[in-house]
Coordinates of N, CA, C and O in Angstrom, one line a residue:
M1 N 54.1 -25.9 14.3 CA 52.8 -26.0 13.7 C 51.8 -25.1 14.4 O 51.5 -25.2 15.5
A2 N 51.5 -24.0 13.7 CA 50.7 -23.0 14.3 C 49.2 -23.4 14.5 O 48.6 -24.1 13.7
P3 N 48.7 -23.1 15.7 CA 47.3 -23.5 16.0 C 46.3 -22.6 15.3 O 46.7 -21.4 14.9
L4 N 45.1 -23.0 15.1 CA 44.1 -22.2 14.5 C 43.5 -21.2 15.5 O 43.0 -20.1 15.1
A5 N 43.7 -21.5 16.8 CA 43.2 -20.6 17.8 C 44.0 -20.9 19.1 O 44.5 -22.0 19.3
F6 N 44.2 -19.9 20.0 CA 44.9 -20.2 21.2 C 44.4 -19.3 22.3 O 43.8 -18.2 22.0
E7 N 44.6 -19.7 23.5 CA 44.3 -18.9 24.7 C 45.4 -19.0 25.7 O 45.7 -20.1 26.1
A8 N 45.9 -17.9 26.2 CA 46.9 -17.9 27.3 C 46.2 -17.6 28.6 O 45.6 -16.6 28.7
Q9 N 46.3 -18.5 29.6 CA 45.8 -18.3 30.9 C 46.9 -18.1 31.9 O 47.4 -19.0 32.5
A10 N 47.3 -16.8 32.0 CA 48.4 -16.4 32.8 C 48.3 -16.8 34.3 O 49.2 -17.3 34.9
D11 N 47.0 -16.7 34.8 CA 46.8 -17.0 36.2 C 47.0 -18.5 36.5 O 47.2 -18.9 37.7
Q12 N 46.9 -19.4 35.5 CA 47.0 -20.8 35.7 C 48.3 -21.3 35.0 O 48.5 -22.6 35.0
S13 N 49.1 -20.4 34.5 CA 50.3 -20.8 33.7 C 50.0 -21.9 32.7 O 50.7 -22.9 32.6
R14 N 48.9 -21.6 31.9 CA 48.5 -22.6 31.0 C 48.2 -22.0 29.6 O 47.8 -20.8 29.5
L15 N 48.6 -22.7 28.6 CA 48.4 -22.3 27.2 C 47.5 -23.3 26.5 O 47.9 -24.5 26.4
R16 N 46.4 -22.9 25.9 CA 45.5 -23.8 25.2 C 45.6 -23.5 23.7 O 45.5 -22.4 23.3
L17 N 45.9 -24.6 23.0 CA 46.1 -24.5 21.5 C 45.0 -25.3 20.8 O 44.7 -26.4 21.3
A18 N 44.4 -24.8 19.8 CA 43.3 -25.5 19.1 C 43.7 -25.9 17.7 O 44.2 -25.1 16.9
Y19 N 43.5 -27.2 17.4 CA 43.8 -27.7 16.0 C 42.6 -28.5 15.5 O 41.8 -29.0 16.3
T20 N 42.6 -28.7 14.3 CA 41.5 -29.6 13.7 C 41.9 -31.1 14.1 O 43.0 -31.4 14.4
A21 N 40.9 -31.9 14.1 CA 41.1 -33.3 14.5 C 42.1 -34.0 13.6 O 42.8 -34.9 14.1
E22 N 42.2 -33.6 12.3 CA 43.1 -34.3 11.4 C 44.6 -34.1 11.8 O 45.4 -34.9 11.5
I23 N 44.9 -32.9 12.4 CA 46.3 -32.7 12.7 C 46.6 -32.6 14.2 O 47.8 -32.4 14.5
A24 N 45.6 -32.8 15.0 CA 45.9 -32.7 16.5 C 46.9 -33.6 17.0 O 47.8 -33.2 17.7
S25 N 46.9 -34.9 16.5 CA 47.8 -35.9 17.0 C 49.2 -35.5 16.5 O 50.2 -35.6 17.3
G26 N 49.4 -35.1 15.3 CA 50.7 -34.7 14.8 C 51.2 -33.5 15.6 O 52.4 -33.4 15.8
A27 N 50.3 -32.5 15.9 CA 50.8 -31.3 16.7 C 51.2 -31.8 18.0 O 52.2 -31.2 18.6
L28 N 50.5 -32.7 18.7 CA 50.9 -33.2 20.0 C 52.3 -33.8 19.9 O 53.2 -33.6 20.8
T29 N 52.5 -34.7 18.9 CA 53.8 -35.3 18.8 C 54.9 -34.3 18.6 O 56.0 -34.4 19.2
E30 N 54.7 -33.3 17.8 CA 55.7 -32.3 17.6 C 56.0 -31.5 18.8 O 57.2 -31.2 19.1
L31 N 55.0 -31.2 19.6 CA 55.2 -30.5 20.9 C 56.0 -31.4 21.9 O 56.9 -30.9 22.6
Q32 N 55.7 -32.6 21.9 CA 56.4 -33.5 22.8 C 57.8 -33.7 22.4 O 58.7 -33.8 23.3
D33 N 58.1 -33.7 21.1 CA 59.5 -33.8 20.7 C 60.3 -32.6 21.0 O 61.6 -32.7 21.0
L34 N 59.7 -31.5 21.3 CA 60.4 -30.3 21.7 C 61.0 -30.4 23.1 O 61.8 -29.6 23.5
A35 N 60.5 -31.4 23.9 CA 61.0 -31.7 25.2 C 60.8 -30.4 26.1 O 61.7 -30.1 26.9
I36 N 59.6 -29.8 26.0 CA 59.3 -28.7 26.8 C 59.0 -29.1 28.2 O 58.4 -30.2 28.5
E37 N 59.5 -28.4 29.2 CA 59.3 -28.7 30.6 C 57.9 -28.3 31.0 O 57.7 -27.3 31.8
A38 N 56.9 -29.0 30.5 CA 55.5 -28.7 30.8 C 54.7 -29.9 30.6 O 55.1 -30.8 29.8
E39 N 53.6 -30.0 31.2 CA 52.6 -31.1 31.0 C 51.8 -30.8 29.8 O 51.2 -29.8 29.7
I40 N 51.9 -31.7 28.8 CA 51.1 -31.5 27.5 C 50.1 -32.6 27.4 O 50.3 -33.8 27.5
K41 N 48.8 -32.1 27.2 CA 47.7 -33.0 27.1 C 46.9 -32.8 25.9 O 46.8 -31.6 25.4
L42 N 46.3 -33.8 25.3 CA 45.4 -33.7 24.2 C 44.0 -33.9 24.7 O 43.7 -34.9 25.2
K43 N 43.2 -32.9 24.5 CA 41.8 -33.0 25.0 C 40.9 -32.9 23.7 O 41.1 -32.0 22.8
E44 N 39.9 -33.8 23.7 CA 39.0 -33.8 22.6 C 37.6 -33.4 23.1 O 37.4 -33.2 24.2
G45 N 36.7 -33.4 22.1 CA 35.3 -33.1 22.5 C 35.0 -31.6 22.3 O 34.1 -31.1 23.1
Y46 N 35.6 -31.0 21.4 CA 35.4 -29.5 21.2 C 35.0 -29.3 19.7 O 35.3 -30.1 18.8
S47 N 34.4 -28.2 19.5 CA 34.1 -27.7 18.1 C 34.7 -26.4 17.9 O 34.9 -25.6 18.9
M48 N 34.9 -26.0 16.6 CA 35.5 -24.7 16.4 C 34.6 -24.0 15.3 O 34.2 -24.6 14.3
L49 N 34.4 -22.7 15.5 CA 33.6 -21.9 14.6 C 34.4 -20.7 14.3 O 34.9 -20.0 15.2
A50 N 34.6 -20.4 13.0 CA 35.5 -19.2 12.7 C 34.9 -18.4 11.6 O 34.2 -18.9 10.7
A51 N 35.1 -17.1 11.7 CA 34.8 -16.1 10.6 C 36.2 -15.8 10.0 O 37.1 -15.3 10.7
V52 N 36.3 -16.0 8.7 CA 37.6 -15.8 8.0 C 37.4 -14.8 6.8 O 36.5 -15.0 6.0
G53 N 38.3 -13.9 6.8 CA 38.3 -12.9 5.7 C 39.3 -11.8 5.9 O 39.7 -11.6 7.1
A54 N 39.6 -11.1 4.9 CA 40.6 -10.0 5.0 C 40.1 -8.9 6.0 O 39.0 -8.4 5.8
G55 N 40.8 -8.7 7.1 CA 40.5 -7.6 8.0 C 39.3 -7.9 8.9 O 38.7 -7.0 9.4
V56 N 38.9 -9.2 9.0 CA 37.6 -9.5 9.7 C 37.7 -9.0 11.2 O 36.7 -8.6 11.7
T57 N 38.9 -9.1 11.8 CA 39.0 -8.7 13.2 C 38.9 -7.1 13.4 O 38.7 -6.6 14.5
K58 N 39.1 -6.4 12.3 CA 39.0 -5.0 12.3 C 37.6 -4.4 11.9 O 37.3 -3.2 12.0
N59 N 36.7 -5.3 11.5 CA 35.4 -5.0 11.0 C 34.5 -5.0 12.2 O 34.1 -6.0 12.8
A60 N 34.1 -3.8 12.7 CA 33.3 -3.7 13.9 C 31.9 -4.4 13.8 O 31.5 -5.1 14.7
N61 N 31.3 -4.3 12.6 CA 30.0 -5.0 12.4 C 30.2 -6.5 12.5 O 29.4 -7.2 13.1
H62 N 31.2 -7.1 11.8 CA 31.4 -8.5 11.9 C 31.8 -9.0 13.3 O 31.3 -10.0 13.7
C63 N 32.6 -8.3 14.0 CA 33.0 -8.7 15.3 C 31.8 -8.6 16.3 O 31.5 -9.6 17.0
F64 N 31.0 -7.6 16.2 CA 29.8 -7.4 17.0 C 28.8 -8.6 16.7 O 28.3 -9.2 17.6
G65 N 28.6 -8.9 15.4 CA 27.7 -9.9 15.0 C 28.2 -11.3 15.5 O 27.4 -12.1 16.0
F66 N 29.5 -11.5 15.4 CA 30.1 -12.8 15.8 C 29.9 -13.0 17.3 O 29.4 -14.1 17.7
Y67 N 30.2 -12.1 18.1 CA 30.1 -12.2 19.5 C 28.6 -12.3 20.0 O 28.3 -13.0 20.9
Q68 N 27.7 -11.5 19.3 CA 26.3 -11.6 19.6 C 25.7 -13.0 19.4 O 25.0 -13.4 20.2
Q69 N 26.1 -13.6 18.3 CA 25.5 -14.9 18.0 C 26.1 -16.0 19.0 O 25.4 -17.0 19.1
L70 N 27.2 -15.7 19.6 CA 27.8 -16.7 20.4 C 27.5 -16.5 21.9 O 28.0 -17.3 22.7
K71 N 26.8 -15.5 22.2 CA 26.6 -15.1 23.7 C 25.9 -16.2 24.5 O 26.1 -16.2 25.7
H72 N 25.2 -17.1 23.9 CA 24.5 -18.1 24.6 C 25.1 -19.5 24.3 O 24.5 -20.5 24.7
A73 N 26.2 -19.5 23.5 CA 26.8 -20.8 23.2 C 27.8 -21.2 24.2 O 28.3 -20.4 25.0
P74 N 28.1 -22.5 24.3 CA 29.1 -23.0 25.3 C 30.5 -22.8 24.9 O 31.3 -23.7 24.6
V75 N 30.9 -21.5 24.9 CA 32.2 -21.1 24.4 C 33.3 -21.3 25.4 O 33.1 -20.9 26.6
E76 N 34.4 -21.9 25.0 CA 35.6 -22.0 25.9 C 36.4 -20.8 25.8 O 36.8 -20.2 26.8
F77 N 36.7 -20.4 24.6 CA 37.5 -19.1 24.4 C 37.4 -18.7 22.9 O 37.0 -19.5 22.1
I78 N 37.7 -17.4 22.7 CA 37.6 -16.8 21.3 C 39.0 -16.3 21.1 O 39.6 -15.6 21.9
S79 N 39.5 -16.5 19.9 CA 40.8 -16.1 19.5 C 40.8 -15.2 18.2 O 40.2 -15.6 17.2
E80 N 41.5 -14.1 18.2 CA 41.6 -13.3 17.1 C 43.0 -13.4 16.5 O 44.0 -13.3 17.2
A81 N 43.1 -13.8 15.2 CA 44.4 -14.0 14.6 C 45.2 -12.7 14.4 O 44.6 -11.6 14.1
E82 N 46.5 -12.7 14.7 CA 47.3 -11.6 14.5 C 47.3 -11.0 13.1 O 47.5 -9.9 12.8
S83 N 47.1 -11.9 12.1 CA 47.0 -11.6 10.7 C 45.7 -10.8 10.4 O 45.6 -10.3 9.3
Q84 N 44.8 -10.8 11.4 CA 43.5 -10.1 11.2 C 42.6 -10.9 10.2 O 41.6 -10.3 9.8
L85 N 43.0 -12.1 9.9 CA 42.2 -12.9 8.9 C 41.2 -13.8 9.4 O 40.3 -14.3 8.7
S86 N 41.2 -14.0 10.8 CA 40.2 -14.9 11.3 C 39.8 -14.5 12.8 O 40.6 -14.0 13.5
L87 N 38.6 -14.9 13.1 CA 38.1 -14.8 14.4 C 37.5 -16.1 14.7 O 36.5 -16.6 14.1
A88 N 38.1 -16.9 15.6 CA 37.8 -18.3 15.9 C 37.3 -18.5 17.3 O 37.9 -17.9 18.3
A89 N 36.2 -19.3 17.4 CA 35.7 -19.6 18.8 C 35.8 -21.1 19.0 O 35.5 -21.9 18.1
V90 N 36.3 -21.5 20.1 CA 36.3 -22.9 20.5 C 35.2 -23.2 21.5 O 35.1 -22.5 22.5
L91 N 34.4 -24.2 21.2 CA 33.2 -24.5 22.0 C 33.2 -25.9 22.4 O 33.8 -26.8 21.8
R92 N 32.5 -26.1 23.6 CA 32.3 -27.5 24.0 C 31.5 -28.2 23.0 O 30.6 -27.6 22.4
K93 N 31.7 -29.5 22.8 CA 31.1 -30.2 21.7 C 29.5 -30.1 21.8 O 28.9 -30.3 22.8
S94 N 29.0 -29.6 20.6 CA 27.5 -29.5 20.5 C 27.2 -29.4 19.1 O 28.0 -29.4 18.2
D95 N 25.9 -29.4 18.8 CA 25.4 -29.3 17.4 C 25.6 -27.8 17.0 O 24.8 -26.9 17.4
I96 N 26.6 -27.5 16.2 CA 26.9 -26.1 15.8 C 26.3 -25.7 14.5 O 26.5 -24.6 14.1
Q97 N 25.6 -26.6 13.8 CA 25.1 -26.3 12.5 C 24.1 -25.1 12.5 O 24.2 -24.2 11.7
P98 N 23.2 -25.1 13.5 CA 22.3 -23.9 13.6 C 23.1 -22.6 13.9 O 22.7 -21.5 13.4
L99 N 24.1 -22.8 14.7 CA 25.0 -21.6 15.0 C 25.7 -21.1 13.8 O 25.9 -19.9 13.6
V100 N 26.2 -22.1 13.0 CA 27.0 -21.7 11.8 C 26.0 -20.9 10.9 O 26.4 -19.9 10.3
K101 N 24.8 -21.4 10.7 CA 23.8 -20.7 9.9 C 23.5 -19.3 10.4 O 23.5 -18.3 9.6
S102 N 23.3 -19.2 11.7 CA 23.0 -17.8 12.3 C 24.1 -16.9 12.2 O 23.9 -15.7 11.9
V103 N 25.3 -17.4 12.4 CA 26.5 -16.5 12.3 C 26.7 -16.0 10.8 O 27.0 -14.9 10.5
H104 N 26.5 -17.0 9.9 CA 26.7 -16.6 8.5 C 25.6 -15.6 8.1 O 25.9 -14.6 7.4
T105 N 24.4 -15.8 8.5 CA 23.3 -14.8 8.2 C 23.7 -13.4 8.8 O 23.5 -12.4 8.1
Q106 N 24.1 -13.4 10.0 CA 24.4 -12.2 10.7 C 25.6 -11.4 10.0 O 25.5 -10.2 9.9
L107 N 26.6 -12.1 9.6 CA 27.8 -11.5 9.1 C 27.7 -11.2 7.6 O 28.3 -10.2 7.2
F108 N 27.0 -12.0 6.8 CA 27.1 -11.8 5.4 C 25.8 -11.5 4.7 O 25.8 -11.4 3.5
Q109 N 24.7 -11.3 5.4 CA 23.5 -10.9 4.8 C 23.7 -9.5 4.2 O 24.5 -8.6 4.7
A110 N 23.1 -9.2 3.1 CA 23.2 -7.9 2.4 C 22.6 -6.8 3.4 O 21.6 -7.0 3.9
Q111 N 23.4 -5.8 3.6 CA 23.0 -4.7 4.5 C 22.0 -3.8 3.8 O 22.2 -3.3 2.7
K112 N 20.8 -3.6 4.4 CA 19.8 -2.8 3.8 C 20.1 -1.3 4.0 O 20.7 -0.9 5.1
R113 N 19.8 -0.5 3.0 CA 19.9 1.0 3.2 C 18.5 1.5 3.4 O 17.6 1.3 2.7
V114 N 18.4 2.3 4.5 CA 17.1 2.8 4.9 C 17.2 4.4 4.9 O 18.0 5.0 5.5
A115 N 16.2 5.0 4.1 CA 16.1 6.4 4.1 C 15.2 6.9 5.2 O 14.1 6.3 5.3
V116 N 15.6 7.8 6.0 CA 14.9 8.3 7.1 C 14.4 9.7 6.9 O 15.2 10.6 6.5
A117 N 13.1 10.0 7.1 CA 12.6 11.4 7.0 C 12.1 11.8 8.4 O 11.4 11.1 9.1
L118 N 12.5 13.0 8.9 CA 12.1 13.5 10.2 C 11.0 14.5 9.9 O 11.2 15.5 9.2
C119 N 9.9 14.3 10.5 CA 8.7 15.2 10.4 C 8.7 16.1 11.6 O 8.3 15.6 12.7
G120 N 9.1 17.3 11.5 CA 9.1 18.3 12.6 C 10.5 18.4 13.2 O 11.2 17.4 13.4
K121 N 10.8 19.7 13.5 CA 12.2 19.9 14.0 C 12.1 20.8 15.3 O 13.1 21.4 15.7
G122 N 10.9 20.7 16.0 CA 10.8 21.4 17.2 C 11.5 20.7 18.4 O 12.5 20.1 18.2
N123 N 10.9 20.8 19.6 CA 11.6 20.2 20.7 C 11.7 18.7 20.6 O 12.8 18.1 20.8
I124 N 10.6 18.0 20.1 CA 10.7 16.6 20.0 C 11.7 16.2 18.8 O 12.5 15.3 19.0
G125 N 11.6 17.0 17.7 CA 12.5 16.7 16.6 C 13.9 16.9 17.0 O 14.8 16.1 16.6
S126 N 14.2 17.9 17.7 CA 15.6 18.2 18.2 C 16.1 17.1 19.1 O 17.3 16.7 19.0
S127 N 15.2 16.6 20.0 CA 15.6 15.5 20.9 C 15.9 14.2 20.1 O 16.8 13.5 20.3
W128 N 15.0 14.0 19.0 CA 15.2 12.8 18.2 C 16.6 12.9 17.5 O 17.3 11.9 17.4
L129 N 16.9 14.1 17.0 CA 18.2 14.2 16.3 C 19.4 13.9 17.1 O 20.3 13.3 16.7
S130 N 19.3 14.3 18.4 CA 20.4 14.0 19.3 C 20.5 12.5 19.6 O 21.6 12.0 19.6
L131 N 19.3 11.9 19.8 CA 19.4 10.4 20.0 C 19.8 9.7 18.7 O 20.6 8.7 18.8
F132 N 19.4 10.2 17.6 CA 19.8 9.5 16.3 C 21.3 9.6 16.1 O 22.0 8.6 15.8
K133 N 21.9 10.8 16.5 CA 23.3 10.9 16.4 C 24.1 10.0 17.3 O 25.1 9.4 16.9
E134 N 23.6 9.8 18.5 CA 24.2 9.0 19.6 C 24.1 7.5 19.3 O 25.0 6.7 19.5
Q135 N 22.9 7.1 18.8 CA 22.6 5.7 18.7 C 22.7 5.1 17.3 O 22.6 3.9 17.1
K136 N 23.0 5.9 16.3 CA 23.0 5.5 14.9 C 23.9 4.3 14.7 O 23.5 3.3 14.1
S137 N 25.2 4.4 15.1 CA 26.1 3.4 14.9 C 25.7 2.1 15.6 O 25.8 1.0 14.9
E138 N 25.3 2.1 16.8 CA 24.9 0.9 17.5 C 23.6 0.3 16.9 O 23.5 -0.9 16.7
L139 N 22.7 1.2 16.4 CA 21.5 0.7 15.8 C 21.8 0.0 14.5 O 21.2 -1.1 14.2
E140 N 22.7 0.5 13.7 CA 23.1 -0.1 12.5 C 23.7 -1.5 12.7 O 23.5 -2.4 11.9
K141 N 24.5 -1.6 13.7 CA 25.2 -2.9 14.0 C 24.1 -3.9 14.4 O 24.1 -5.1 14.0
R142 N 23.2 -3.5 15.2 CA 22.1 -4.5 15.7 C 21.2 -4.9 14.6 O 20.8 -6.0 14.6
R143 N 20.8 -3.9 13.8 CA 19.8 -4.2 12.7 C 20.4 -4.7 11.4 O 19.7 -5.3 10.6
G144 N 21.7 -4.5 11.3 CA 22.3 -4.9 10.0 C 21.9 -4.0 8.9 O 21.7 -4.5 7.7
M145 N 21.6 -2.8 9.2 CA 21.1 -1.8 8.2 C 21.9 -0.5 8.3 O 22.7 -0.3 9.2
S146 N 21.8 0.3 7.2 CA 22.5 1.6 7.1 C 21.4 2.6 7.1 O 20.5 2.6 6.2
F147 N 21.4 3.6 8.0 CA 20.4 4.6 8.1 C 20.9 5.9 7.7 O 21.9 6.4 8.2
N148 N 20.2 6.5 6.7 CA 20.6 7.9 6.2 C 19.4 8.8 6.4 O 18.3 8.6 5.9
L149 N 19.6 9.9 7.0 CA 18.6 11.0 7.1 C 18.6 11.7 5.8 O 19.6 12.3 5.4
V150 N 17.5 11.7 5.1 CA 17.4 12.3 3.8 C 16.4 13.4 3.7 O 16.4 14.2 2.7
A151 N 15.6 13.6 4.7 CA 14.6 14.7 4.6 C 14.2 15.2 6.0 O 14.1 14.4 7.0
V152 N 14.0 16.5 6.1 CA 13.5 17.1 7.4 C 12.3 17.9 6.9 O 12.5 18.8 6.1
I153 N 11.2 17.7 7.5 CA 9.9 18.4 7.0 C 9.3 19.2 8.2 O 9.2 18.7 9.3
D154 N 9.1 20.5 7.9 CA 8.4 21.3 8.8 C 7.0 21.6 8.3 O 6.6 21.0 7.3
S155 N 6.3 22.5 9.0 CA 4.9 22.7 8.6 C 4.7 23.3 7.2 O 3.7 23.0 6.5
Q156 N 5.7 24.1 6.7 CA 5.5 24.7 5.4 C 6.7 24.5 4.5 O 6.7 24.8 3.3
T157 N 7.8 24.1 5.0 CA 9.1 23.9 4.2 C 9.7 22.5 4.5 O 9.4 21.9 5.5
Y158 N 10.6 22.1 3.6 CA 11.3 20.9 3.8 C 12.7 20.9 3.2 O 12.9 21.7 2.2
W159 N 13.6 20.1 3.8 CA 14.9 20.0 3.3 C 15.1 18.6 2.8 O 14.9 17.6 3.6
F160 N 15.4 18.4 1.6 CA 15.5 17.0 1.0 C 16.9 16.9 0.3 O 17.3 17.7 -0.5
D161 N 17.6 15.8 0.7 CA 18.9 15.5 0.0 C 19.0 14.0 0.0 O 19.2 13.3 1.0
E162 N 18.9 13.4 -1.2 CA 18.9 11.9 -1.3 C 20.3 11.3 -0.9 O 20.4 10.1 -0.7
D163 N 21.3 12.2 -0.9 CA 22.7 11.7 -0.5 C 22.9 11.6 1.0 O 23.9 11.1 1.5
G164 N 21.9 12.2 1.7 CA 22.0 12.2 3.2 C 22.2 13.6 3.7 O 22.9 14.4 3.2
I165 N 21.6 13.8 4.9 CA 21.8 15.1 5.6 C 22.5 14.8 6.9 O 22.1 13.9 7.7
D166 N 23.5 15.6 7.2 CA 24.2 15.5 8.5 C 23.3 16.0 9.6 O 22.9 17.1 9.7
E167 N 23.0 15.0 10.5 CA 22.0 15.4 11.6 C 22.6 16.5 12.5 O 21.8 17.2 13.1
Q168 N 23.9 16.7 12.5 CA 24.4 17.7 13.4 C 24.2 19.1 12.8 O 24.4 20.1 13.5
Q169 N 23.9 19.2 11.5 CA 23.8 20.5 10.9 C 22.3 20.9 10.6 O 22.1 21.9 10.0
V170 N 21.4 20.0 10.9 CA 20.0 20.3 10.6 C 19.5 21.6 11.2 O 18.9 22.5 10.5
L171 N 19.7 21.9 12.4 CA 19.2 23.1 13.1 C 19.9 24.3 12.6 O 19.3 25.4 12.5
T172 N 21.2 24.2 12.3 CA 21.9 25.4 11.8 C 21.8 25.7 10.4 O 21.9 26.9 9.9
R173 N 21.5 24.7 9.5 CA 21.4 25.0 8.1 C 20.0 24.9 7.5 O 19.9 25.1 6.3
Y174 N 19.1 24.5 8.3 CA 17.7 24.2 7.8 C 17.2 25.5 7.0 O 16.6 25.3 5.9
E175 N 17.3 26.6 7.6 CA 16.7 27.8 7.0 C 17.3 28.1 5.6 O 16.6 28.6 4.7
D176 N 18.6 27.8 5.5 CA 19.3 28.0 4.2 C 18.9 27.0 3.1 O 18.9 27.2 1.9
E177 N 18.7 25.7 3.6 CA 18.5 24.6 2.7 C 17.1 24.3 2.3 O 16.8 23.8 1.3
A178 N 16.2 24.6 3.2 CA 14.8 24.3 3.1 C 14.1 25.1 2.0 O 14.4 26.2 1.8
I179 N 13.1 24.4 1.4 CA 12.3 25.1 0.4 C 10.8 24.9 0.7 O 10.4 23.9 1.4
E180 N 9.9 25.7 0.2 CA 8.5 25.6 0.4 C 7.9 24.4 -0.3 O 8.5 24.0 -1.4
Y181 N 6.9 23.8 0.2 CA 6.2 22.7 -0.5 C 4.7 22.9 -0.4 O 4.2 23.6 0.5
Q182 N 4.1 22.2 -1.3 CA 2.6 22.1 -1.3 C 2.2 20.7 -1.4 O 2.8 19.9 -2.1
G183 N 1.1 20.3 -0.7 CA 0.6 19.0 -0.7 C 1.7 18.0 -0.2 O 2.3 18.2 0.8
D184 N 1.7 16.8 -0.9 CA 2.6 15.8 -0.4 C 3.8 15.5 -1.3 O 4.3 14.4 -1.5
I185 N 4.3 16.6 -1.9 CA 5.5 16.5 -2.8 C 6.7 15.8 -2.2 O 7.4 15.0 -2.8
W186 N 6.9 16.2 -0.9 CA 8.1 15.5 -0.2 C 7.9 14.0 0.0 O 8.9 13.3 -0.1
L187 N 6.7 13.6 0.2 CA 6.4 12.2 0.3 C 6.6 11.5 -1.0 O 7.1 10.3 -1.0
K188 N 6.2 12.1 -2.1 CA 6.4 11.5 -3.4 C 7.9 11.4 -3.7 O 8.3 10.4 -4.3
R189 N 8.6 12.4 -3.3 CA 10.1 12.3 -3.6 C 10.7 11.2 -2.7 O 11.6 10.5 -3.2
L190 N 10.2 11.0 -1.5 CA 10.7 10.0 -0.7 C 10.4 8.6 -1.2 O 11.2 7.7 -1.3
A191 N 9.2 8.5 -1.8 CA 8.8 7.2 -2.3 C 9.5 6.9 -3.6 O 9.7 5.7 -4.0
A192 N 10.0 7.9 -4.3 CA 10.7 7.7 -5.6 C 12.2 7.6 -5.5 O 12.9 7.5 -6.5
L193 N 12.7 7.6 -4.2 CA 14.1 7.5 -4.0 C 14.7 6.2 -4.6 O 14.2 5.2 -4.5
Q194 N 15.9 6.4 -5.2 CA 16.6 5.3 -5.8 C 17.8 5.0 -4.9 O 18.4 5.8 -4.3
G195 N 18.2 3.7 -4.8 CA 19.4 3.3 -4.1 C 19.1 3.0 -2.6 O 20.0 2.7 -1.8
Y196 N 17.8 3.0 -2.2 CA 17.5 2.6 -0.8 C 16.5 1.4 -0.9 O 15.7 1.3 -1.8
D197 N 16.6 0.6 0.2 CA 15.7 -0.5 0.3 C 14.3 -0.2 0.9 O 13.3 -0.8 0.6
E198 N 14.4 0.7 1.9 CA 13.2 1.1 2.6 C 13.3 2.6 2.9 O 14.3 3.2 2.9
A199 N 12.1 3.2 3.2 CA 12.0 4.6 3.6 C 11.2 4.7 4.9 O 10.1 4.1 4.9
W200 N 11.7 5.3 5.9 CA 11.0 5.4 7.2 C 10.7 6.9 7.5 O 11.5 7.8 7.3
C201 N 9.5 7.2 8.1 CA 9.2 8.5 8.5 C 9.0 8.5 10.0 O 8.4 7.5 10.6

């Protein structure tokens, strides 16, 4: 009878198996019938919280969100299924309804798409591009958003691409891609973007 979660504690020669209350007694009986040379105990007073879905343990955003929401919870151990279908946490008995809600919100809220425009590509702009490249992935995980650089604006020219601009190529390709502008045409194009939830400058 396969457990929903387990933890192997090699230093204590102990294996902890987690079952729902409905089948825990049956699992205990089955283990005892195997006549294993080990002390087998049934411990109650725990709760289990799991994220279930195809490839959930391979999804970096879901894993990050799951662990983040549990960082202050009374967690005994967390188990990842070999099937990659579930990520389960066993906690000391507590009111987990608020935790269930926060985990669900973190994992399954619709991810916002944010269009980003960089004003200026001088020293400050170049430094920002380097930081954006380094921190983009982590920022997207924390915010639950997707950030796309869609415009780079200089004093007289701008490069605009609603599908996104590779931040690594801004400095090398800007002169070839940028066009002259007058007034606030780039701002109007940014405001009229389709497929994005927000636009940041």
